[in-house]
mmCIF file of C-alpha atoms in Angstrom:
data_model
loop_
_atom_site.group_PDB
_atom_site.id
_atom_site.type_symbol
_atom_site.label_atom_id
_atom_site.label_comp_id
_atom_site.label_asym_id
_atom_site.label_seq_id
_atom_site.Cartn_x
_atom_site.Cartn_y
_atom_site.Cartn_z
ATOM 1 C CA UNK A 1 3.767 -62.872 88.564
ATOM 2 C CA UNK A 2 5.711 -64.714 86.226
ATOM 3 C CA UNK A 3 5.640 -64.426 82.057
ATOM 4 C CA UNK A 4 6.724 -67.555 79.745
ATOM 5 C CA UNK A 5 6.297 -66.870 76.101
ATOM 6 C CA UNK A 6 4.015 -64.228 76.649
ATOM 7 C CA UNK A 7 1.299 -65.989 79.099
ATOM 8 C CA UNK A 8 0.672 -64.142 82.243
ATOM 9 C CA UNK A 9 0.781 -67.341 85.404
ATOM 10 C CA UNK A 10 -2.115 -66.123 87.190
ATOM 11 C CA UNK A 11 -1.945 -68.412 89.859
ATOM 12 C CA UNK A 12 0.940 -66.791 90.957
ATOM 13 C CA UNK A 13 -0.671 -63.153 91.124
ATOM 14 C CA UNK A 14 -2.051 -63.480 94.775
ATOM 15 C CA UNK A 15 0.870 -65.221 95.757
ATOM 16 C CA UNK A 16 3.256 -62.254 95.204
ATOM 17 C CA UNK A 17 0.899 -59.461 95.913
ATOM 18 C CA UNK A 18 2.560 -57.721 98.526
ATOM 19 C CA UNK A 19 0.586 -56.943 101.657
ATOM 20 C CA UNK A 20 2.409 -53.851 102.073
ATOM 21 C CA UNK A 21 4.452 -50.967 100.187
ATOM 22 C CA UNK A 22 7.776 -52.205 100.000
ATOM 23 C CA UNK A 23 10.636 -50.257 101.310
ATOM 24 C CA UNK A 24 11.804 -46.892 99.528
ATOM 25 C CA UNK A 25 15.539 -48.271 99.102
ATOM 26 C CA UNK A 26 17.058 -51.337 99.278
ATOM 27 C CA UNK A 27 19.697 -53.049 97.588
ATOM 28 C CA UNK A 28 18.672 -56.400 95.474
ATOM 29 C CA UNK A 29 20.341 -58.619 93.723
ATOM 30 C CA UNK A 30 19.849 -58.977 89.616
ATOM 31 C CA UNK A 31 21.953 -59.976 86.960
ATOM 32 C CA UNK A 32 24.977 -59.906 88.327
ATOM 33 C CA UNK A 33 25.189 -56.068 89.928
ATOM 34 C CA UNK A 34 23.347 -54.631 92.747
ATOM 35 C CA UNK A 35 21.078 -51.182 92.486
ATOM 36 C CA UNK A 36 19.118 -49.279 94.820
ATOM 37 C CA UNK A 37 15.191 -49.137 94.465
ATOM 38 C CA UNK A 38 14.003 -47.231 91.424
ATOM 39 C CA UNK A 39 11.263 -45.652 91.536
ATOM 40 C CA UNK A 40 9.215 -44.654 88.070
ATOM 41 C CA UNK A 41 6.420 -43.781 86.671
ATOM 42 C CA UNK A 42 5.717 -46.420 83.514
ATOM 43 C CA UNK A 43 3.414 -44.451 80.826
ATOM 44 C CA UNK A 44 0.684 -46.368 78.977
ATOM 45 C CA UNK A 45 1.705 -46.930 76.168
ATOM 46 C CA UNK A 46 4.964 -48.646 77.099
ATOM 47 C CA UNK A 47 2.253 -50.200 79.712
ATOM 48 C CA UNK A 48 0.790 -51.357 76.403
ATOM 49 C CA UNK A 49 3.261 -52.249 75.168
ATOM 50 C CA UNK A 50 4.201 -55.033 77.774
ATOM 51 C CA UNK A 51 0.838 -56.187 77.039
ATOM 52 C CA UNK A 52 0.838 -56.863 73.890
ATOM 53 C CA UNK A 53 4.561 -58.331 74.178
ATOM 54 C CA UNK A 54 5.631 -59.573 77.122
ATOM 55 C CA UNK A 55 9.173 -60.465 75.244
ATOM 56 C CA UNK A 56 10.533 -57.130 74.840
ATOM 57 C CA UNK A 57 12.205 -54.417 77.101
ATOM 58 C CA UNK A 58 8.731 -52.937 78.474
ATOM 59 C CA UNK A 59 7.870 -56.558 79.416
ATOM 60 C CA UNK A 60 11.362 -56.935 81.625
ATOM 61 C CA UNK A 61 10.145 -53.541 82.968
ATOM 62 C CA UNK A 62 7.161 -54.988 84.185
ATOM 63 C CA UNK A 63 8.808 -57.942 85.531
ATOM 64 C CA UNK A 64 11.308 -56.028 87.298
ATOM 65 C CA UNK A 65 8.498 -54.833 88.650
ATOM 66 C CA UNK A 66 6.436 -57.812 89.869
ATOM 67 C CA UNK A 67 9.860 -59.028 91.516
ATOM 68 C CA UNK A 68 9.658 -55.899 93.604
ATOM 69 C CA UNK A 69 13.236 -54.641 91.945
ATOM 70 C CA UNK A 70 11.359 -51.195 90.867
ATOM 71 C CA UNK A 71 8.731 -49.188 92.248
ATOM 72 C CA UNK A 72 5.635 -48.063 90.087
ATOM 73 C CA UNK A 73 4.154 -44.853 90.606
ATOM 74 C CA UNK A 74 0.532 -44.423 89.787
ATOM 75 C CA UNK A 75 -2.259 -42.020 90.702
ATOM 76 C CA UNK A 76 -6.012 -43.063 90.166
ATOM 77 C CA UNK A 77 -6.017 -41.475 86.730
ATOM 78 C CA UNK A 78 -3.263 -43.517 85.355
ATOM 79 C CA UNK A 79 -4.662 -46.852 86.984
ATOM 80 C CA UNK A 80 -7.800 -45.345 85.037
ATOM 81 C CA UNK A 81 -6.039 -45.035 81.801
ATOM 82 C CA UNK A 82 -4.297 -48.039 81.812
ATOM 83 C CA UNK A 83 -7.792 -49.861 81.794
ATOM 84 C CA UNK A 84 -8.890 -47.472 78.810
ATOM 85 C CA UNK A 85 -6.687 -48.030 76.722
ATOM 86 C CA UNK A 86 -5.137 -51.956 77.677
ATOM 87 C CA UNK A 87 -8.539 -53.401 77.218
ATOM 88 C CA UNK A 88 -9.234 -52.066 73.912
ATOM 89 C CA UNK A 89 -9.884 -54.495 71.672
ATOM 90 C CA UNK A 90 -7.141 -53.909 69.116
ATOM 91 C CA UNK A 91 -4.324 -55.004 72.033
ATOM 92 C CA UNK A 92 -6.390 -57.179 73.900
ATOM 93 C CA UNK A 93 -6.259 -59.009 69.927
ATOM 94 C CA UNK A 94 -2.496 -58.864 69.550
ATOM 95 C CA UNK A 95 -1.706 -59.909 73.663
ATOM 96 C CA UNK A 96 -1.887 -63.349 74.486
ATOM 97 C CA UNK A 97 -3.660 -62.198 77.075
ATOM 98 C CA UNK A 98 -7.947 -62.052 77.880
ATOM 99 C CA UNK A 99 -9.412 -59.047 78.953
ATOM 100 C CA UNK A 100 -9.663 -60.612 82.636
ATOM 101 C CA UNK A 101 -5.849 -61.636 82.425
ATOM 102 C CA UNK A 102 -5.302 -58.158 81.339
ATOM 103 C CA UNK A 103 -7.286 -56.287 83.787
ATOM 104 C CA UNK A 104 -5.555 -58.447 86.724
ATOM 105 C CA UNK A 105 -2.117 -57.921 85.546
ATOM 106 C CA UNK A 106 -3.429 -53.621 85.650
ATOM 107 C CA UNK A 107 -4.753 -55.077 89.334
ATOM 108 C CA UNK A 108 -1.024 -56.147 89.936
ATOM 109 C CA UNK A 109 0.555 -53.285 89.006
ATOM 110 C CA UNK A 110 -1.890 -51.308 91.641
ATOM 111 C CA UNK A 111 -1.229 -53.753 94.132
ATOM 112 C CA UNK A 112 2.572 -53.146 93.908
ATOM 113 C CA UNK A 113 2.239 -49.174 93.168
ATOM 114 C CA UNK A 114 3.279 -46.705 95.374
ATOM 115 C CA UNK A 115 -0.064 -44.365 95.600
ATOM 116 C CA UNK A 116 1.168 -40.575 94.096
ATOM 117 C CA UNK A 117 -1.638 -37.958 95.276
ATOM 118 C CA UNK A 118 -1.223 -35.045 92.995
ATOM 119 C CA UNK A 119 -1.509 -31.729 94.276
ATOM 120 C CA UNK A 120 0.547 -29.703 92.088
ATOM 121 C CA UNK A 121 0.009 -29.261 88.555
ATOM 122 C CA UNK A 122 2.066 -27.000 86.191
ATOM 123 C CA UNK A 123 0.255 -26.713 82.613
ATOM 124 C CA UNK A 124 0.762 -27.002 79.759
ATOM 125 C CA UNK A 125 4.224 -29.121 80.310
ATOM 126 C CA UNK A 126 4.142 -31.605 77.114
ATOM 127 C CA UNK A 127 3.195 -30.961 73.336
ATOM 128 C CA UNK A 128 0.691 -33.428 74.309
ATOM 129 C CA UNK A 129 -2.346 -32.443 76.681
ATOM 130 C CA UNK A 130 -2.678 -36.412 77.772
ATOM 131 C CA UNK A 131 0.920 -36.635 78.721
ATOM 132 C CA UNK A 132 0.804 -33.764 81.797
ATOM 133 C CA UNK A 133 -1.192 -36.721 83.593
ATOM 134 C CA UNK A 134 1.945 -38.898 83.687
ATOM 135 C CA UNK A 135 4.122 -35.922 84.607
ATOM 136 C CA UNK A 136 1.709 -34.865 87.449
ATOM 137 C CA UNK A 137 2.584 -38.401 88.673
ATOM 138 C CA UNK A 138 6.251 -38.436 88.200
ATOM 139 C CA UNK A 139 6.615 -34.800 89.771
ATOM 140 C CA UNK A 140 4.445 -35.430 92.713
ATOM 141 C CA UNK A 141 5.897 -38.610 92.907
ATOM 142 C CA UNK A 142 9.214 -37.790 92.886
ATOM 143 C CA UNK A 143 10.030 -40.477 90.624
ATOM 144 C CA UNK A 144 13.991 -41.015 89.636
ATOM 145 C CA UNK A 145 12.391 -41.708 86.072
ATOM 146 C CA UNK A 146 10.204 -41.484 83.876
ATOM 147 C CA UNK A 147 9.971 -44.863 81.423
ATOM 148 C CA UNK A 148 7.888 -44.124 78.094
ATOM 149 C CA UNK A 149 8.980 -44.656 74.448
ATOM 150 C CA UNK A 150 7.780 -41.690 73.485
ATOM 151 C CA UNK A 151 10.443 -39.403 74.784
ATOM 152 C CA UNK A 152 10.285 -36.348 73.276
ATOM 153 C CA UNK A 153 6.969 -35.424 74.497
ATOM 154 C CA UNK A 154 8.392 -35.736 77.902
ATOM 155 C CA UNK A 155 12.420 -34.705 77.790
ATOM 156 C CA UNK A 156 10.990 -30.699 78.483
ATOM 157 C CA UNK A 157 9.263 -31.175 81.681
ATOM 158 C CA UNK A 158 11.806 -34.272 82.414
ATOM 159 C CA UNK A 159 14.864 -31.587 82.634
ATOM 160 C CA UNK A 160 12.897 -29.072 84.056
ATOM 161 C CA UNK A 161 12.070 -30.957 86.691
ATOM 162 C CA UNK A 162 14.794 -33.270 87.183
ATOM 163 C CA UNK A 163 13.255 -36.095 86.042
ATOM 164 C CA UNK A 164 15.329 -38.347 83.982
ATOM 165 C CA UNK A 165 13.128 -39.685 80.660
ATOM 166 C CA UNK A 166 14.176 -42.808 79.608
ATOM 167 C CA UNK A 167 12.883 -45.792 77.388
ATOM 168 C CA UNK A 168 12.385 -49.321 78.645
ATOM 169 C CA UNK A 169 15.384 -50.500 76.900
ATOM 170 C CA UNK A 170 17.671 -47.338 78.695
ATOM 171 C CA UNK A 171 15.671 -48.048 81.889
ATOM 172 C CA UNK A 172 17.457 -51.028 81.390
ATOM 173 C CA UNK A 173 20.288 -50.317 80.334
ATOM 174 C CA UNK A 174 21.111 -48.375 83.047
ATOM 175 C CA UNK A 175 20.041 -50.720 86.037
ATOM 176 C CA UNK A 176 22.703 -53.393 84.383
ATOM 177 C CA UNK A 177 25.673 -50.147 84.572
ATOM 178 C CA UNK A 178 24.248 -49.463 88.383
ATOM 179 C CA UNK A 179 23.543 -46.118 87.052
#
């Protein structure tokens, strides 16, 4: 899946789709420095964020992504709420995206997920009762991060459970030091 200028090649979805999970580590080439596989967990609204933008850090993220150099978490619920709140019509407005576009870039992102079944659940863990859902994901997960720009709702449960919480722009940030 490639972004120019904020269009979403569609063409180019089915193309890249993989037809299986890709490996767990691996060592790939970006940039100029080589990393190992992250896995993460991408909250909506950074999710949303990428939608409505495709120029900023949350869009790399999602290109990163879609060139199978991180691994996206996601449980049915966050799939679920991705939909919810992406299509509204208040982003679909400000993306240069349509709702289809949109809901087959969220299609995408399944396609390339690594499937999380949640069977533990610790509440309350955030200030906010929506954000547990993304931290059921990135503890059952096991994620090596958890990307949202809303990080202080998350850095509690993130230490407690070892889960780095980092912005898009860190996320980055850290792939370029290899950290």
């Amino acid at each position: 899946i490639c972004w120019e200028e904020g269009k979403l090649d569609l063409c180019s979805i089915h193309a890249t789709t993989p037809k299986r999970p890709p490996s767990k580590l691996r060592f790939v080439w970006h940039h100029g420095w080589y990393h190992d596989f992250v896995r993460i967990v991408l909250d909506t609204a950074s999710f949303v964020t990428a939608v409505r933008s495709s120029d900023g850090a949350a869009g790399e993220v999602v290109r990163m992504i879609f060139r199978e150099e991180l691994v996206p978490l996601m449980d049915l619920k966050l799939g679920l709420e991705y939909r919810d709140v992406a299509l509204r019509s208040e982003h679909v407005r400000a993306s240069a995206l349509s709702k289809r576009e949109i809901l087959e870039l969220i299609e995408a992102m399944e396609a390339f997920a690594e499937p999380v079944e949640v069977v533990m659940k610790t509440r309350p863990m955030s200030p906010d009762q929506s954000d547990d859902m993304v931290l059921d994901v990135a503890i059952n997960g096991r994620a090596e991060a958890l990307v949202t720009n809303n990080t202080k709702h998350f850095a509690g449960a993130g230490k407690r459970f070892g889960i780095p919480v980092l912005s898009p722009a860190e996320l980055l940030e850290k792939m370029r030091e290899g950290n």
